[in-house]
XYZ file of N, CA and C in Angstrom:
348
model
N -44.082 4.231 5.482
C -45.427 3.442 5.291
C -46.625 4.191 5.763
N -47.457 4.625 4.742
C -48.425 5.653 4.481
C -49.719 4.929 5.393
N -50.319 5.730 6.239
C -51.599 5.029 6.970
C -52.426 6.234 7.255
N -53.866 6.361 7.630
C -54.239 7.328 7.685
C -53.630 8.001 9.379
N -53.424 7.280 10.168
C -53.236 7.642 11.328
C -51.231 8.772 11.403
N -50.675 7.967 10.658
C -49.671 8.412 10.369
C -49.684 10.427 9.551
N -50.641 9.739 8.760
C -50.773 11.437 8.348
C -51.421 12.585 9.065
N -52.513 11.938 10.009
C -53.358 12.586 10.564
C -52.159 13.471 11.767
N -51.615 12.847 12.023
C -50.277 12.781 13.445
C -49.399 13.738 12.939
N -48.800 13.481 11.476
C -47.918 14.715 10.348
C -48.677 15.783 10.322
N -50.104 15.752 10.054
C -50.687 17.324 9.854
C -50.814 17.902 10.945
N -51.244 17.413 12.355
C -51.218 17.843 13.756
C -49.792 18.660 13.920
N -48.643 17.577 14.019
C -47.320 18.428 13.663
C -47.228 19.543 12.994
N -47.215 19.294 11.719
C -47.479 20.989 10.756
C -48.063 22.327 11.260
N -49.308 21.653 11.831
C -50.431 23.232 12.212
C -49.642 23.499 13.538
N -49.100 22.698 14.196
C -48.571 23.065 15.222
C -47.300 23.514 15.225
N -46.656 23.449 14.484
C -45.288 24.108 14.102
C -45.761 25.158 13.803
N -46.555 25.604 12.679
C -46.703 26.602 11.879
C -47.392 27.374 12.805
N -48.681 26.999 13.869
C -48.881 28.158 14.295
C -47.620 29.054 15.441
N -46.546 28.017 16.120
C -45.729 28.554 17.188
C -44.542 29.006 16.474
N -44.664 28.918 15.097
C -43.675 29.936 14.572
C -44.190 31.211 14.037
N -45.349 31.378 13.595
C -46.599 32.728 13.943
C -46.334 33.207 14.867
N -46.991 32.625 16.205
C -46.935 33.110 17.137
C -45.415 33.585 17.897
N -44.692 32.943 17.517
C -43.280 33.398 18.109
C -42.700 34.617 17.718
N -43.199 34.724 16.386
C -42.921 36.221 15.772
C -43.535 37.177 16.097
N -44.773 37.506 16.568
C -45.333 38.507 17.076
C -45.434 38.668 18.512
N -44.907 37.363 19.195
C -45.210 37.590 20.570
C -43.858 36.933 21.430
N -43.582 37.172 22.434
C -42.572 36.530 22.902
C -43.185 35.143 23.597
N -41.683 34.009 23.577
C -42.246 32.343 23.554
C -42.836 32.576 25.196
N -43.535 31.129 24.977
C -44.422 31.013 26.428
C -43.999 29.339 26.569
N -43.721 29.514 27.710
C -43.703 27.919 28.008
C -44.837 26.976 27.399
N -46.129 27.725 27.838
C -46.878 26.529 27.193
C -47.482 26.660 25.960
N -46.566 27.521 25.107
C -46.659 27.325 23.646
C -45.455 26.425 23.246
N -44.103 26.649 24.106
C -43.190 25.482 23.688
C -43.537 23.645 24.020
N -44.423 23.367 25.280
C -44.897 22.365 25.750
C -46.043 21.961 24.409
N -46.474 22.666 24.018
C -47.571 22.417 22.928
C -46.880 22.396 21.895
N -45.594 22.757 21.447
C -44.692 22.399 20.317
C -44.504 20.708 20.480
N -43.400 20.633 21.439
C -42.895 19.698 22.064
C -44.007 17.981 22.099
N -45.415 18.746 22.643
C -46.035 17.587 22.759
C -46.518 16.651 21.338
N -47.027 17.808 20.524
C -47.521 17.751 19.116
C -46.337 17.125 18.223
N -45.562 17.180 18.443
C -44.220 16.773 17.528
C -44.086 15.283 17.749
N -44.202 15.357 19.156
C -43.841 13.786 19.565
C -44.882 12.977 19.184
N -46.131 13.236 19.154
C -47.485 12.140 18.785
C -46.412 11.604 17.465
N -46.298 12.016 16.369
C -46.088 11.109 15.015
C -44.372 10.718 14.978
N -43.789 10.955 15.827
C -42.364 10.801 16.318
C -42.549 8.988 16.942
N -43.667 8.961 17.966
C -43.992 7.741 18.460
C -45.044 6.522 17.836
N -45.220 7.533 16.588
C -46.456 6.740 15.883
C -45.303 5.558 15.110
N -44.709 6.688 14.432
C -42.788 6.040 13.432
C -42.535 5.192 14.255
N -41.982 5.008 15.560
C -41.573 4.175 16.323
C -42.156 3.191 16.365
N -43.226 2.907 16.849
C -44.376 2.058 16.937
C -44.345 0.828 15.776
N -43.963 1.439 14.531
C -44.223 1.242 13.353
C -42.979 0.044 12.992
N -42.112 0.316 13.273
C -40.707 0.207 13.579
C -40.346 -0.896 14.572
N -41.103 -0.691 15.560
C -41.301 -1.828 16.700
C -40.179 -3.021 16.764
N -39.892 -3.263 17.970
C -39.363 -4.875 17.745
C -40.361 -6.153 18.054
N -41.309 -5.749 18.638
C -41.995 -6.464 18.646
C -43.739 -5.944 18.684
N -44.666 -6.665 19.096
C -46.345 -5.991 19.204
C -46.066 -5.494 20.595
N -45.777 -6.076 21.833
C -45.619 -5.098 22.836
C -45.065 -3.793 22.894
N -43.931 -3.990 21.948
C -43.115 -2.206 21.742
C -44.058 -1.392 20.530
N -44.968 -2.490 19.855
C -45.611 -1.810 19.038
C -46.871 -0.481 19.844
N -47.582 -1.684 20.683
C -48.508 -1.031 21.564
C -48.001 -0.388 22.606
N -46.648 -0.367 23.578
C -46.191 0.845 24.276
C -45.830 1.867 23.715
N -45.704 2.339 22.250
C -44.947 3.307 21.701
C -46.468 4.327 21.534
N -47.703 3.254 20.824
C -48.939 3.892 20.378
C -49.491 4.494 21.843
N -49.654 3.596 23.200
C -49.423 4.601 24.620
C -49.001 5.650 24.868
N -47.692 5.937 24.334
C -46.720 7.155 24.504
C -47.578 8.166 23.625
N -47.802 7.544 22.484
C -48.609 8.693 21.562
C -49.703 9.202 22.199
N -50.745 8.286 22.873
C -51.703 8.823 22.737
C -51.890 9.757 24.301
N -50.812 9.470 24.858
C -50.657 10.249 26.059
C -49.858 11.540 25.386
N -49.115 11.541 24.779
C -48.759 12.929 23.649
C -49.640 13.831 23.566
N -50.635 13.142 22.446
C -51.929 13.910 21.616
C -52.624 14.284 22.899
N -53.023 13.620 24.003
C -53.811 14.050 25.232
C -53.078 15.197 26.049
N -51.678 15.261 26.153
C -51.091 16.626 26.651
C -51.341 17.646 25.828
N -51.282 17.459 24.524
C -51.669 18.247 23.394
C -52.611 18.746 23.436
N -54.316 18.081 23.377
C -55.144 18.608 23.715
C -55.391 19.641 24.821
N -54.313 18.923 26.050
C -54.832 19.989 27.413
C -53.963 20.961 27.265
N -53.030 21.303 26.158
C -52.379 22.844 26.372
C -53.241 23.415 25.174
N -53.614 23.058 23.926
C -54.298 23.696 23.168
C -55.865 24.361 23.913
N -56.704 23.565 24.821
C -57.183 23.791 25.757
C -57.247 25.050 26.570
N -55.909 25.098 27.062
C -55.503 26.113 28.189
C -55.252 27.366 27.648
N -54.793 26.877 26.463
C -54.621 28.551 25.496
C -56.218 28.847 25.127
N -56.555 28.119 24.885
C -58.088 28.630 24.380
C -58.910 29.120 25.707
N -59.029 28.417 26.632
C -59.487 29.035 28.102
C -59.006 30.441 28.081
N -57.489 30.588 28.197
C -57.256 31.506 29.364
C -57.521 33.189 28.032
N -57.429 32.880 26.981
C -57.462 33.851 25.957
C -56.378 34.714 25.564
N -55.491 34.096 25.986
C -53.778 34.559 26.426
C -53.652 35.240 24.744
N -54.172 34.311 23.836
C -53.517 34.468 22.370
C -54.541 34.289 21.935
N -54.993 34.999 21.020
C -56.231 35.275 20.180
C -55.702 34.436 18.453
N -56.320 33.173 18.551
C -56.790 32.423 17.865
C -57.081 31.669 17.603
N -58.427 31.041 16.661
C -58.860 30.351 16.509
C -58.697 28.802 16.589
N -58.303 28.012 17.917
C -57.564 26.916 18.200
C -58.523 25.593 17.704
N -59.742 25.347 17.261
C -60.892 24.488 17.229
C -60.471 23.620 15.879
N -59.540 23.869 14.708
C -59.687 23.196 13.730
C -57.862 22.302 14.222
N -56.881 22.940 14.978
C -56.227 21.971 15.347
C -56.892 21.112 17.057
N -57.535 21.546 17.405
C -58.022 21.064 18.421
C -59.145 19.224 17.850
N -60.230 20.039 16.900
C -60.827 18.507 16.174
C -59.833 17.813 15.779
N -58.478 17.980 14.852
C -57.448 17.206 14.682
C -57.030 16.354 15.330
N -56.466 16.995 16.845
C -55.985 15.917 18.159
C -57.168 15.429 18.668
N -58.238 15.637 18.448
C -59.173 14.548 18.889
C -59.308 13.427 17.952
N -59.266 13.826 16.416
C -59.061 12.678 15.392
C -58.042 11.627 15.854
N -57.345 12.353 16.237
C -55.752 11.531 16.123
C -55.983 10.347 17.229
N -56.074 11.239 18.524
C -56.563 10.168 20.102
C -57.600 9.180 19.767
N -58.740 9.323 19.147
C -59.461 8.171 18.375
C -58.896 7.242 17.848
N -58.320 7.798 16.589
C -57.591 6.479 15.942
C -56.378 6.021 16.641
N -56.005 6.883 17.327
C -54.533 5.489 18.535
C -55.589 4.738 19.495
N -56.283 5.432 20.189
C -57.612 4.607 20.803
C -57.915 3.272 20.270
N -58.284 3.501 18.720
C -58.823 2.073 18.527
C -57.641 1.392 17.573
N -56.455 2.225 17.224
C -55.305 1.325 17.001
C -54.383 0.128 17.861
N -54.518 0.849 18.909
C -54.348 0.157 20.539
C -55.244 -0.946 20.991
N -56.783 -1.099 20.653
C -57.702 -1.751 21.006
C -57.461 -3.282 19.828
N -56.893 -2.592 19.000
C -56.852 -3.376 17.259
C -55.796 -4.478 17.725
N -54.426 -3.819 18.351
C -53.109 -4.486 18.532
C -53.334 -5.170 19.445
N -54.165 -4.893 20.415
C -54.224 -5.850 21.743
C -55.101 -6.784 21.205
N -56.102 -6.725 20.281
C -56.982 -8.278 20.331
C -56.519 -8.975 19.478
N -55.067 -8.172 18.440
C -54.431 -9.243 17.618
C -52.919 -9.933 18.155
N -52.943 -9.174 19.526
C -52.085 -10.056 20.355
C -52.667 -11.186 20.709
N -53.697 -11.272 21.342
C -53.824 -12.195 22.205
C -53.807 -13.728 21.615
């Protein structure tokens, strides 16, 4: 299923994977970068699971999980940016993550209205 939310979440995961691969070749892996990789790739996975959910309630629940994972991704990105531990411009990825978060909130609200 093609949708802007699916595409943006996939873009977010791809950008984080590319960042992680580049970083891990230059420096030793860190717990923070691994957590970032896990949360960012989980966003799209849960959106895809929502699309193929068993019910409207399942759809909404999976989108909520995706929203939590997006919020976690933003947290790890902000932490990496604030600490300056890694010399990298995180603004593009942060902007994309915030956009996905807004789209998820809108999708959840719409799904809840349609459920009533």
